[in-house]
Amino acid sequence: MNKCVTVIVGTKWGDEGKGKIAAREAKDADLVIRATGGANAGHTVVYKGEKLALHLVPGGIVYPQTTCIIGPGTVIDPDVLWSEIQMLKNCGVFDVEGRLKISGRAHVILPYHKDLDELHEKMKKHPVGTTKRGIGPCYSDKANRIGIRMYDLLLPEIELEKKIKEATKLHNQAFKENGMEEKIIDVRKLAIRCRLLGLRLERCITDIAPIIADKICYNKKIVVEGAQAFRLDLDHGDYPMVTSSHPVTAGTLCGAALPPQALKTVIGIDKAYNSRVGNGPFPTELPASIDENGNVIKGAKPLEGDVVRDLGHEYGTTTGRPRRCGWMDAVILRSAKYTSGIDYLCINHLDTLGEIGNKLGYVKVCVGYLYQGHMIDFYPDDIELTHEIPEPIYETLNGGWTIDSSCETYEDLPELAKAFIKIVEDASGIPVKYLGTGPANDDLIVREDV
Ligand code: GDP
Ligand code: IMO
Ligand code: MG
């Protein structure tokens, strides 16, 4: 089988700049696929100098030769998708509906999934801090075999109504018991809305398997735009503070309907500092003026985490929430290498880390942990049991750097930036091939010798 698939995966807690790298890889690709998650993702792509925040459509849509697939492993909010298609058309992107193929097997996020997401979070003693986009409840319905699929949006209204009625029996009970009577599903109204969205999206909803088979057969470049990241994986992340899909490479291939034999390269995406939005462990997190609800405390004296967040503009692409920020954790990369099979790393925001160093006078990289009285070089999976967050062991570089337009190759980079990359490579065991130096798709140094 031809090996023609490049997979882009997040290595930490999301927002590493996957959208930018997937779009850049799509420049000479035939097919680009979103494989997991839904509108919880927010991927930034620069098109004609403008930042586009995409939640469902792969960023590769901006290149006119690509076919773009939203795969069977995703969960699709049809309202969000429809708005996104209109936004892309208004921006002048070529033939969006002609090139976008939506797997009929992908599951549909309906308003009751978002209401359930809200309810589940409210009922939890330790909420996950979800994006409230209905992701968990939709994947639960899928696993419970009561989900509504994109194909169902093409059914006659009466059949769709029956399916929704069957699917929402228990959900209505939960709304009733929790004083949310106003959320009880008006099945008829919802079926009419779904049918309308089905008619709008009909041209794009299809069987994606023949498209994929054709591209593999003719050895055409396929790019998979992973969403979320390693530590948010349902099986391999910080359970229960995770999302409800499998963002690691294997889950991504499954969600895209791609055979593992077609895999050529896996590029793990990270940032030169790290961030997390939502709750859960974050060993290298820096103190910041954020209250317990995740809001920035106005007028507070800026702490290290605030400096990183402000210089990196770390506010959620999907929710606008301020992101928690901290130093680069190379130990997690080491674990991601083996779980996700990462061949190369792309480290974005090398420019921002230099500015952080200029402001604070130092930058740090976590190269090991102190955990349960031992030094370890992997991410432990019993944190929930021990209630102990691993304590980072840092290597520190004094100072920072500035990356200007004259930095075009690795050799042009300031020596301190190169020292930072060397520490990351040594600690993670993964070669750094790509370095992000700015937000545009082409703000990237590629090391051809790696
Ligand atoms: P994704 O979810 O992994 O696609 O990442 P997001 O789009 O949520 O967040 C990444 C943010 O960093 C976006 O605002 C990008 O424009 C920005 N970005 C990506 N790479 C770089 C880089 O190398 N330097 C700078 N300064 N910004 C970057
Ligand atoms: P991209 O693809 C950052 C986080 C949420 C929350 C947890 C569960 O842009 O990197 P969910 O709504 O999925 O049930 O929330 O996962 N989360 C993300 N964080 N980037 C994302 O996507 C995320 N998708 C989910 O903040 O902590
Ligand atoms: Mg994002």
Short mmCIF file of C-alpha atoms and ligand atoms in Angstrom, two decimals:
data_model
loop_
_atom_site.label_atom_id
_atom_site.label_comp_id
_atom_site.label_asym_id
_atom_site.label_seq_id
_atom_site.Cartn_x
_atom_site.Cartn_y
_atom_site.Cartn_z
CA MET A 1 0.00 0.00 0.00
CA ASN A 2 1.25 3.51 -0.82
CA LYS A 3 2.47 5.48 2.18
CA CYS A 4 1.00 8.89 1.51
CA VAL A 5 -0.51 10.07 4.79
CA THR A 6 0.92 12.84 6.99
CA VAL A 7 -0.72 13.10 10.41
CA ILE A 8 -0.59 16.29 12.46
CA VAL A 9 -1.22 15.71 16.19
CA GLY A 10 -1.17 17.87 19.30
CA THR A 11 1.33 16.81 21.95
CA LYS A 12 0.01 18.59 25.07
CA TRP A 13 -3.45 20.06 25.85
CA GLY A 14 -4.39 21.58 22.48
CA ASP A 15 -3.90 24.97 20.82
CA GLU A 16 -0.31 24.20 19.84
CA GLY A 17 -0.83 25.60 16.33
CA LYS A 18 -2.00 22.43 14.56
CA GLY A 19 -4.26 24.41 12.23
CA LYS A 20 -1.35 26.46 10.91
CA ILE A 21 0.88 23.43 10.25
CA ALA A 22 -1.94 21.32 8.78
CA ALA A 23 -2.77 24.19 6.42
CA ARG A 24 0.86 24.55 5.41
CA GLU A 25 1.19 20.81 4.79
CA ALA A 26 -2.00 21.03 2.71
CA LYS A 27 -0.34 23.38 0.22
CA ASP A 28 0.70 20.44 -1.97
CA ALA A 29 -1.86 17.89 -0.74
CA ASP A 30 -4.84 16.37 -2.54
CA LEU A 31 -6.87 15.48 0.51
CA VAL A 32 -7.13 17.00 4.00
CA ILE A 33 -9.15 15.31 6.75
CA ARG A 34 -10.47 16.34 10.19
CA ALA A 35 -10.80 13.10 12.11
CA THR A 36 -11.86 13.59 15.74
CA GLY A 37 -13.69 15.98 18.03
CA GLY A 38 -15.99 18.72 16.85
CA ALA A 39 -16.46 22.42 17.40
CA ASN A 40 -14.52 22.18 20.67
CA ALA A 41 -11.50 22.65 18.39
CA GLY A 42 -10.49 26.12 17.31
CA HIS A 43 -7.83 26.08 14.61
CA THR A 44 -6.31 29.33 13.39
CA VAL A 45 -5.32 29.59 9.75
CA VAL A 46 -4.11 32.70 7.99
CA TYR A 47 -5.80 33.37 4.65
CA LYS A 48 -4.90 36.45 2.59
CA GLY A 49 -3.38 38.03 5.69
CA GLU A 50 -6.52 37.45 7.79
CA LYS A 51 -6.78 35.03 10.75
CA LEU A 52 -9.63 32.55 10.28
CA ALA A 53 -10.81 30.56 13.32
CA LEU A 54 -12.03 27.20 12.04
CA HIS A 55 -13.89 24.74 14.24
CA LEU A 56 -14.92 21.95 11.85
CA VAL A 57 -13.70 22.52 8.30
CA PRO A 58 -10.04 21.51 7.78
CA GLY A 59 -7.75 24.53 7.30
CA GLY A 60 -6.52 23.03 4.00
CA ILE A 61 -9.75 24.35 2.44
CA VAL A 62 -7.88 27.61 1.75
CA TYR A 63 -5.86 25.86 -0.99
CA PRO A 64 -8.10 25.41 -4.08
CA GLN A 65 -6.70 22.04 -5.22
CA THR A 66 -7.66 20.19 -2.02
CA THR A 67 -10.62 17.98 -1.28
CA CYS A 68 -11.51 18.36 2.41
CA ILE A 69 -13.18 15.67 4.49
CA ILE A 70 -14.85 15.86 7.89
CA GLY A 71 -14.40 12.25 8.91
CA PRO A 72 -16.63 9.62 10.54
CA GLY A 73 -14.88 10.01 13.91
CA THR A 74 -16.02 13.61 14.31
CA VAL A 75 -19.14 15.03 15.97
CA ILE A 76 -20.70 17.82 13.93
CA ASP A 77 -22.84 20.72 15.05
CA PRO A 78 -24.64 21.41 11.75
CA ASP A 79 -25.44 25.02 12.68
CA VAL A 80 -21.77 25.77 13.39
CA LEU A 81 -20.76 24.00 10.19
CA TRP A 82 -23.25 25.94 8.10
CA SER A 83 -22.01 29.27 9.53
CA GLU A 84 -18.41 28.24 8.91
CA ILE A 85 -19.14 27.39 5.27
CA GLN A 86 -20.81 30.81 4.81
CA MET A 87 -17.84 32.55 6.49
CA LEU A 88 -15.37 30.80 4.15
CA LYS A 89 -17.46 31.68 1.09
CA ASN A 90 -17.66 35.32 2.22
CA CYS A 91 -13.87 35.37 2.56
CA GLY A 92 -13.62 34.33 -1.09
CA VAL A 93 -12.41 30.74 -0.56
CA PHE A 94 -12.90 28.82 -3.83
CA ASP A 95 -15.82 26.38 -4.27
CA VAL A 96 -16.17 25.46 -0.57
CA GLU A 97 -19.25 23.24 -0.91
CA GLY A 98 -17.91 21.53 -4.03
CA ARG A 99 -14.71 20.50 -2.23
CA LEU A 100 -16.07 19.71 1.23
CA LYS A 101 -17.11 16.10 1.86
CA ILE A 102 -18.83 15.21 5.12
CA SER A 103 -18.94 11.59 6.18
CA GLY A 104 -22.56 10.47 6.55
CA ARG A 105 -21.35 8.36 9.49
CA ALA A 106 -20.24 11.37 11.57
CA HIS A 107 -22.55 12.03 14.51
CA VAL A 108 -24.65 15.14 14.88
CA ILE A 109 -24.50 17.48 17.87
CA LEU A 110 -27.99 18.73 18.64
CA PRO A 111 -29.05 21.46 21.13
CA TYR A 112 -29.84 18.88 23.82
CA HIS A 113 -26.21 17.68 23.78
CA LYS A 114 -25.08 21.20 24.70
CA ASP A 115 -27.73 21.43 27.43
CA LEU A 116 -26.59 18.06 28.82
CA ASP A 117 -22.95 19.20 28.70
CA GLU A 118 -23.93 22.20 30.82
CA LEU A 119 -25.97 20.02 33.23
CA HIS A 120 -23.22 17.39 33.67
CA GLU A 121 -20.65 20.08 34.39
CA LYS A 122 -22.97 21.76 36.92
CA MET A 123 -23.55 18.45 38.73
CA LYS A 124 -19.87 17.57 39.07
CA LYS A 125 -17.89 18.35 42.22
CA HIS A 126 -14.81 18.73 40.00
CA PRO A 127 -16.00 20.00 36.60
CA VAL A 128 -13.81 19.29 33.58
CA GLY A 129 -14.15 22.83 32.27
CA THR A 130 -15.50 21.62 28.92
CA THR A 131 -16.09 23.91 25.97
CA LYS A 132 -19.87 23.28 26.45
CA ARG A 133 -20.10 22.37 22.79
CA GLY A 134 -21.96 19.10 23.58
CA ILE A 135 -18.97 16.88 22.74
CA GLY A 136 -19.15 14.39 25.65
CA PRO A 137 -22.95 13.87 25.51
CA CYS A 138 -22.84 13.36 21.73
CA TYR A 139 -20.06 10.75 21.94
CA SER A 140 -21.98 9.08 24.83
CA ASP A 141 -25.08 8.79 22.65
CA LYS A 142 -22.92 7.35 19.88
CA ALA A 143 -21.46 4.71 22.21
CA ASN A 144 -24.95 4.06 23.56
CA ARG A 145 -26.16 3.56 19.96
CA ILE A 146 -28.81 6.25 20.11
CA GLY A 147 -26.88 8.87 18.16
CA ILE A 148 -28.17 10.82 15.17
CA ARG A 149 -25.79 10.68 12.20
CA MET A 150 -25.28 13.09 9.30
CA TYR A 151 -27.05 10.58 7.04
CA ASP A 152 -30.11 10.87 9.31
CA LEU A 153 -30.43 14.53 8.36
CA LEU A 154 -31.33 13.29 4.87
CA LEU A 155 -34.23 11.13 6.10
CA PRO A 156 -37.87 12.13 5.64
CA GLU A 157 -38.94 14.32 8.56
CA ILE A 158 -41.24 11.70 10.06
CA GLU A 159 -38.44 9.10 10.32
CA LEU A 160 -36.03 11.62 11.77
CA GLU A 161 -38.66 12.60 14.33
CA LYS A 162 -38.98 8.96 15.43
CA LYS A 163 -35.20 8.65 15.84
CA ILE A 164 -34.88 11.84 17.89
CA LYS A 165 -37.83 10.79 20.06
CA GLU A 166 -36.18 7.45 20.81
CA ALA A 167 -32.80 9.10 21.47
CA THR A 168 -34.09 11.71 23.90
CA LYS A 169 -36.29 9.69 26.28
CA LEU A 170 -33.69 9.54 29.05
CA HIS A 171 -32.38 13.03 28.39
CA ASN A 172 -35.85 14.53 28.88
CA GLN A 173 -36.11 12.70 32.18
CA ALA A 174 -32.80 14.23 33.29
CA PHE A 175 -33.97 17.72 32.33
CA LYS A 176 -37.22 17.21 34.26
CA GLU A 177 -35.47 15.94 37.39
CA ASN A 178 -33.05 18.85 37.41
CA GLY A 179 -35.50 21.72 37.06
CA MET A 180 -34.69 22.25 33.37
CA GLU A 181 -38.21 21.67 31.99
CA GLU A 182 -37.65 24.42 29.44
CA LYS A 183 -34.98 22.20 27.85
CA ILE A 184 -37.32 19.28 27.22
CA ILE A 185 -36.99 18.51 23.55
CA ASP A 186 -39.70 19.63 21.14
CA VAL A 187 -39.12 16.70 18.81
CA ARG A 188 -41.24 17.95 15.95
CA LYS A 189 -39.58 21.38 15.89
CA LEU A 190 -36.11 19.84 16.11
CA ALA A 191 -36.85 17.38 13.27
CA ILE A 192 -37.94 20.28 11.04
CA ARG A 193 -34.74 22.21 11.88
CA CYS A 194 -32.60 19.12 11.23
CA ARG A 195 -34.28 18.48 7.91
CA LEU A 196 -33.59 22.08 6.86
CA LEU A 197 -29.91 21.70 7.77
CA GLY A 198 -29.87 18.34 5.96
CA LEU A 199 -31.15 20.00 2.79
CA ARG A 200 -28.51 22.73 3.09
CA LEU A 201 -25.66 20.27 3.61
CA GLU A 202 -26.95 17.47 1.34
CA ARG A 203 -24.46 18.23 -1.41
CA CYS A 204 -21.56 17.56 0.97
CA ILE A 205 -22.82 14.49 2.90
CA THR A 206 -21.40 11.33 1.38
CA ASP A 207 -19.55 8.02 1.69
CA ILE A 208 -15.91 9.07 2.04
CA ALA A 209 -14.37 5.58 1.67
CA PRO A 210 -14.15 5.62 -2.18
CA ILE A 211 -12.49 9.08 -2.12
CA ILE A 212 -9.84 7.85 0.32
CA ALA A 213 -9.26 4.58 -1.54
CA ASP A 214 -8.75 6.50 -4.79
CA LYS A 215 -6.17 8.88 -3.27
CA ILE A 216 -4.20 6.06 -1.64
CA CYS A 217 -4.29 4.04 -4.84
CA TYR A 218 -2.79 6.94 -6.83
CA ASN A 219 -0.31 7.82 -4.06
CA LYS A 220 -1.71 11.32 -3.54
CA LYS A 221 -0.68 13.30 -0.48
CA ILE A 222 -3.23 13.07 2.35
CA VAL A 223 -2.97 15.30 5.43
CA VAL A 224 -4.87 14.57 8.63
CA GLU A 225 -5.49 17.64 10.77
CA GLY A 226 -5.63 16.27 14.29
CA ALA A 227 -7.70 18.10 16.87
CA GLN A 228 -7.17 18.35 20.65
CA ALA A 229 -4.03 16.60 21.89
CA PHE A 230 -2.26 13.74 23.68
CA ARG A 231 -3.07 14.74 27.29
CA LEU A 232 -6.76 15.26 26.37
CA ASP A 233 -7.11 11.72 24.94
CA LEU A 234 -9.93 9.70 26.53
CA ASP A 235 -7.69 6.64 27.02
CA HIS A 236 -4.20 8.11 27.27
CA GLY A 237 -4.71 11.59 28.76
CA ASP A 238 -5.44 13.03 32.21
CA TYR A 239 -8.71 11.11 32.73
CA PRO A 240 -11.26 12.39 33.75
CA MET A 241 -10.02 15.87 32.75
CA VAL A 242 -10.02 14.95 29.07
CA THR A 243 -12.16 15.23 25.97
CA SER A 244 -14.33 12.33 24.76
CA SER A 245 -12.41 11.27 21.64
CA HIS A 246 -8.97 9.85 20.80
CA PRO A 247 -6.65 12.58 19.53
CA VAL A 248 -3.55 10.33 19.51
CA THR A 249 -2.35 9.15 16.10
CA ALA A 250 -4.12 5.78 16.21
CA GLY A 251 -7.45 7.40 17.13
CA THR A 252 -6.93 10.00 14.46
CA LEU A 253 -6.38 7.36 11.76
CA CYS A 254 -9.48 5.51 12.92
CA GLY A 255 -11.57 8.70 12.94
CA ALA A 256 -10.38 9.54 9.43
CA ALA A 257 -11.05 5.98 8.12
CA LEU A 258 -7.41 5.58 7.09
CA PRO A 259 -5.48 2.30 7.18
CA PRO A 260 -2.29 2.41 9.32
CA GLN A 261 -0.25 0.99 6.41
CA ALA A 262 -0.76 4.26 4.51
CA LEU A 263 0.94 6.30 7.24
CA LYS A 264 4.14 8.04 6.13
CA THR A 265 4.89 10.72 8.74
CA VAL A 266 3.57 11.91 12.08
CA ILE A 267 4.33 15.49 13.01
CA GLY A 268 3.78 16.28 16.69
CA ILE A 269 2.90 19.92 17.28
CA ASP A 270 3.93 21.81 20.39
CA LYS A 271 4.51 25.34 21.56
CA ALA A 272 7.79 26.65 22.99
CA TYR A 273 5.87 27.31 26.22
CA ASN A 274 2.75 25.31 27.15
CA SER A 275 -0.88 26.14 27.81
CA ARG A 276 -4.02 24.44 29.02
CA VAL A 277 -7.63 25.57 28.99
CA GLY A 278 -10.05 23.86 31.36
CA ASN A 279 -9.19 21.93 34.53
CA GLY A 280 -6.70 19.15 35.24
CA PRO A 281 -3.02 18.62 36.05
CA PHE A 282 -0.41 20.92 34.48
CA PRO A 283 2.98 20.29 36.15
CA THR A 284 4.81 23.30 34.64
CA GLU A 285 1.96 25.79 35.14
CA LEU A 286 3.05 29.26 36.22
CA PRO A 287 1.16 31.33 38.78
CA ALA A 288 -1.27 33.78 37.21
CA SER A 289 -3.94 36.28 38.22
CA ILE A 290 -6.88 34.08 37.21
CA ASP A 291 -9.76 33.41 39.61
CA GLU A 292 -11.31 29.98 40.31
CA ASN A 293 -13.78 30.49 37.44
CA GLY A 294 -10.94 31.02 35.00
CA ASN A 295 -11.42 34.80 34.68
CA VAL A 296 -8.52 37.25 34.65
CA ILE A 297 -8.43 39.32 37.87
CA LYS A 298 -8.44 42.90 36.62
CA GLY A 299 -5.84 45.25 38.12
CA ALA A 300 -3.86 42.43 39.80
CA LYS A 301 -0.05 42.61 39.75
CA PRO A 302 1.11 40.53 36.74
CA LEU A 303 2.66 37.19 37.63
CA GLU A 304 4.87 34.96 35.40
CA GLY A 305 1.83 33.16 33.95
CA ASP A 306 0.22 36.49 33.02
CA VAL A 307 3.39 37.54 31.17
CA VAL A 308 3.33 34.33 29.11
CA ARG A 309 -0.42 34.57 28.44
CA ASP A 310 -0.24 38.20 27.33
CA LEU A 311 2.83 37.82 25.10
CA GLY A 312 1.37 34.63 23.55
CA HIS A 313 -2.19 36.07 23.27
CA GLU A 314 -3.36 32.92 25.02
CA TYR A 315 -7.14 33.23 24.98
CA GLY A 316 -9.27 30.33 23.69
CA THR A 317 -10.07 30.35 19.96
CA THR A 318 -13.37 28.60 20.72
CA THR A 319 -14.43 30.00 24.10
CA GLY A 320 -12.30 33.12 24.59
CA ARG A 321 -11.28 31.78 28.03
CA PRO A 322 -7.83 32.86 29.28
CA ARG A 323 -5.51 29.87 28.95
CA ARG A 324 -3.38 28.64 31.85
CA CYS A 325 0.28 29.01 30.84
CA GLY A 326 3.58 27.42 31.85
CA TRP A 327 7.02 26.32 30.72
CA MET A 328 7.76 23.76 28.00
CA ASP A 329 7.34 20.23 29.36
CA ALA A 330 9.67 17.90 27.43
CA VAL A 331 8.79 14.89 29.62
CA ILE A 332 5.27 14.80 28.17
CA LEU A 333 6.82 14.88 24.70
CA ARG A 334 8.84 11.79 25.59
CA SER A 335 5.63 9.96 26.52
CA ALA A 336 3.82 11.32 23.43
CA LYS A 337 6.65 9.99 21.24
CA TYR A 338 5.76 6.41 22.02
CA THR A 339 1.99 6.68 22.45
CA SER A 340 1.47 8.71 19.28
CA GLY A 341 4.46 7.48 17.25
CA ILE A 342 5.86 10.96 16.58
CA ASP A 343 8.59 11.22 13.90
CA TYR A 344 9.27 14.95 14.06
CA LEU A 345 8.33 17.88 16.24
CA CYS A 346 7.13 21.29 15.23
CA ILE A 347 7.69 23.87 17.96
CA ASN A 348 5.54 26.94 17.37
CA HIS A 349 5.86 30.30 19.11
CA LEU A 350 9.67 30.25 19.22
CA ASP A 351 9.36 34.00 18.63
CA THR A 352 7.04 34.40 21.65
CA LEU A 353 9.29 32.38 23.99
CA GLY A 354 12.20 34.68 23.05
CA GLU A 355 10.08 37.69 24.04
CA ILE A 356 9.07 35.97 27.30
CA GLY A 357 12.78 35.45 28.04
CA ASN A 358 13.51 39.10 27.20
CA LYS A 359 10.82 40.20 29.65
CA LEU A 360 11.45 37.75 32.52
CA GLY A 361 15.23 37.39 32.05
CA TYR A 362 15.09 33.58 31.71
CA VAL A 363 13.30 30.68 30.05
CA LYS A 364 12.92 27.15 31.42
CA VAL A 365 12.42 23.65 30.03
CA CYS A 366 11.15 20.77 32.16
CA VAL A 367 13.43 17.77 31.52
CA GLY A 368 12.33 15.40 34.30
CA TYR A 369 9.99 15.08 37.28
CA LEU A 370 10.32 14.43 40.97
CA TYR A 371 7.43 12.09 41.75
CA GLN A 372 6.74 9.90 44.77
CA GLY A 373 10.31 10.57 45.95
CA HIS A 374 11.92 9.48 42.66
CA MET A 375 13.32 11.21 39.58
CA ILE A 376 11.40 10.03 36.52
CA ASP A 377 11.48 10.86 32.79
CA PHE A 378 7.95 9.81 31.78
CA TYR A 379 4.44 11.01 32.58
CA PRO A 380 3.02 8.90 35.44
CA ASP A 381 -0.51 7.56 34.96
CA ASP A 382 -1.55 7.22 38.61
CA ILE A 383 -1.81 10.93 39.49
CA GLU A 384 -5.50 10.53 40.37
CA LEU A 385 -4.54 7.82 42.85
CA THR A 386 -1.59 9.55 44.50
CA HIS A 387 -3.06 13.09 44.33
CA GLU A 388 0.49 14.24 43.58
CA ILE A 389 1.29 16.51 40.65
CA PRO A 390 4.82 15.70 39.41
CA GLU A 391 7.32 18.40 40.36
CA PRO A 392 9.25 19.66 37.32
CA ILE A 393 13.03 19.52 37.15
CA TYR A 394 14.09 22.45 34.98
CA GLU A 395 17.00 23.45 32.80
CA THR A 396 17.19 27.25 32.75
CA LEU A 397 18.52 29.54 30.03
CA ASN A 398 19.36 33.08 31.05
CA GLY A 399 17.90 35.75 28.80
CA GLY A 400 15.69 35.67 25.75
CA TRP A 401 15.91 36.41 22.02
CA THR A 402 14.26 38.25 19.17
CA ILE A 403 13.42 36.63 15.88
CA ASP A 404 13.16 39.12 13.04
CA SER A 405 12.55 38.74 9.30
CA SER A 406 16.27 38.07 8.69
CA CYS A 407 15.90 34.66 10.44
CA GLU A 408 15.12 32.38 7.52
CA THR A 409 17.09 29.25 8.37
CA TYR A 410 18.00 27.36 11.51
CA GLU A 411 21.55 28.75 11.25
CA ASP A 412 20.17 32.31 11.39
CA LEU A 413 18.53 31.73 14.78
CA PRO A 414 20.02 33.30 17.96
CA GLU A 415 22.33 30.89 19.81
CA LEU A 416 20.07 30.83 22.90
CA ALA A 417 17.09 29.74 20.77
CA LYS A 418 19.23 26.92 19.34
CA ALA A 419 20.26 25.92 22.88
CA PHE A 420 16.56 25.75 23.82
CA ILE A 421 15.82 23.45 20.86
CA LYS A 422 18.76 21.20 21.74
CA ILE A 423 17.45 20.77 25.31
CA VAL A 424 13.99 19.85 23.99
CA GLU A 425 15.43 17.33 21.52
CA ASP A 426 17.68 15.70 24.12
CA ALA A 427 14.97 15.43 26.75
CA SER A 428 12.19 14.28 24.42
CA GLY A 429 14.21 12.06 22.10
CA ILE A 430 12.37 13.56 19.10
CA PRO A 431 14.04 15.64 16.37
CA VAL A 432 12.70 19.18 15.98
CA LYS A 433 12.24 19.68 12.25
CA TYR A 434 9.88 22.68 12.16
CA LEU A 435 10.07 25.95 14.10
CA GLY A 436 7.19 28.39 14.18
CA THR A 437 8.33 32.01 14.13
CA GLY A 438 4.98 33.79 13.67
CA PRO A 439 1.26 33.17 13.11
CA ALA A 440 1.18 33.02 9.29
CA ASN A 441 1.14 29.57 7.63
CA ASP A 442 4.60 30.25 6.18
CA ASP A 443 6.16 31.69 9.37
CA LEU A 444 8.12 28.48 9.71
CA ILE A 445 11.73 27.41 9.59
CA VAL A 446 12.13 23.91 8.18
CA ARG A 447 15.36 22.04 8.96
CA GLU A 448 15.94 20.06 5.77
CA ASP A 449 18.85 18.12 7.35
CA VAL A 450 16.65 16.65 10.12
P1 GDP B 1 -4.62 24.78 17.24
O1 GDP B 1 -5.89 24.58 17.98
O2 GDP B 1 -3.57 23.78 17.62
O3 GDP B 1 -4.80 24.87 15.75
O4 GDP B 1 -4.05 26.21 17.71
P2 GDP B 1 -4.90 27.57 17.91
O5 GDP B 1 -5.22 28.12 16.57
O6 GDP B 1 -6.01 27.36 18.87
O7 GDP B 1 -3.86 28.47 18.68
C1 GDP B 1 -2.61 28.77 18.14
C2 GDP B 1 -2.41 30.31 18.16
O8 GDP B 1 -1.04 30.59 18.01
C3 GDP B 1 -3.11 31.00 17.00
O9 GDP B 1 -3.52 32.28 17.42
C4 GDP B 1 -2.01 31.12 15.95
O10 GDP B 1 -2.20 32.20 15.05
C5 GDP B 1 -0.80 31.35 16.83
N1 GDP B 1 0.48 30.84 16.29
C6 GDP B 1 0.72 29.61 15.74
N2 GDP B 1 2.04 29.45 15.52
C7 GDP B 1 2.64 30.59 15.94
C8 GDP B 1 4.01 31.02 16.00
O11 GDP B 1 4.94 30.30 15.63
N3 GDP B 1 4.24 32.26 16.51
C9 GDP B 1 3.23 33.09 16.94
N4 GDP B 1 3.54 34.29 17.43
N5 GDP B 1 1.92 32.71 16.88
C10 GDP B 1 1.65 31.48 16.42
P1 IMO B 2 -7.84 22.31 19.60
O1 IMO B 2 -8.09 21.32 18.48
C1 IMO B 2 -7.77 23.17 23.87
C2 IMO B 2 -10.45 20.80 26.41
C3 IMO B 2 -11.48 21.65 27.14
C4 IMO B 2 -11.68 20.82 28.38
C5 IMO B 2 -11.58 19.38 27.87
C6 IMO B 2 -12.93 18.73 27.60
O2 IMO B 2 -8.20 23.71 19.26
O3 IMO B 2 -6.46 22.15 20.14
P2 IMO B 2 -14.75 19.09 25.68
O4 IMO B 2 -15.52 20.31 25.29
O5 IMO B 2 -13.91 18.54 24.58
O6 IMO B 2 -15.60 18.05 26.33
O7 IMO B 2 -13.75 19.61 26.83
O8 IMO B 2 -10.84 19.45 26.65
N1 IMO B 2 -10.40 20.99 24.93
C7 IMO B 2 -9.50 21.75 24.30
N2 IMO B 2 -8.53 22.54 24.79
N3 IMO B 2 -7.89 23.01 22.54
C8 IMO B 2 -8.84 22.18 22.03
O9 IMO B 2 -8.92 21.88 20.73
C9 IMO B 2 -9.72 21.54 22.93
N4 IMO B 2 -10.76 20.69 22.77
C10 IMO B 2 -11.16 20.35 24.01
O10 IMO B 2 -11.00 22.93 27.41
O11 IMO B 2 -10.61 21.01 29.26
MG MG B 3 -7.22 25.57 19.22
#
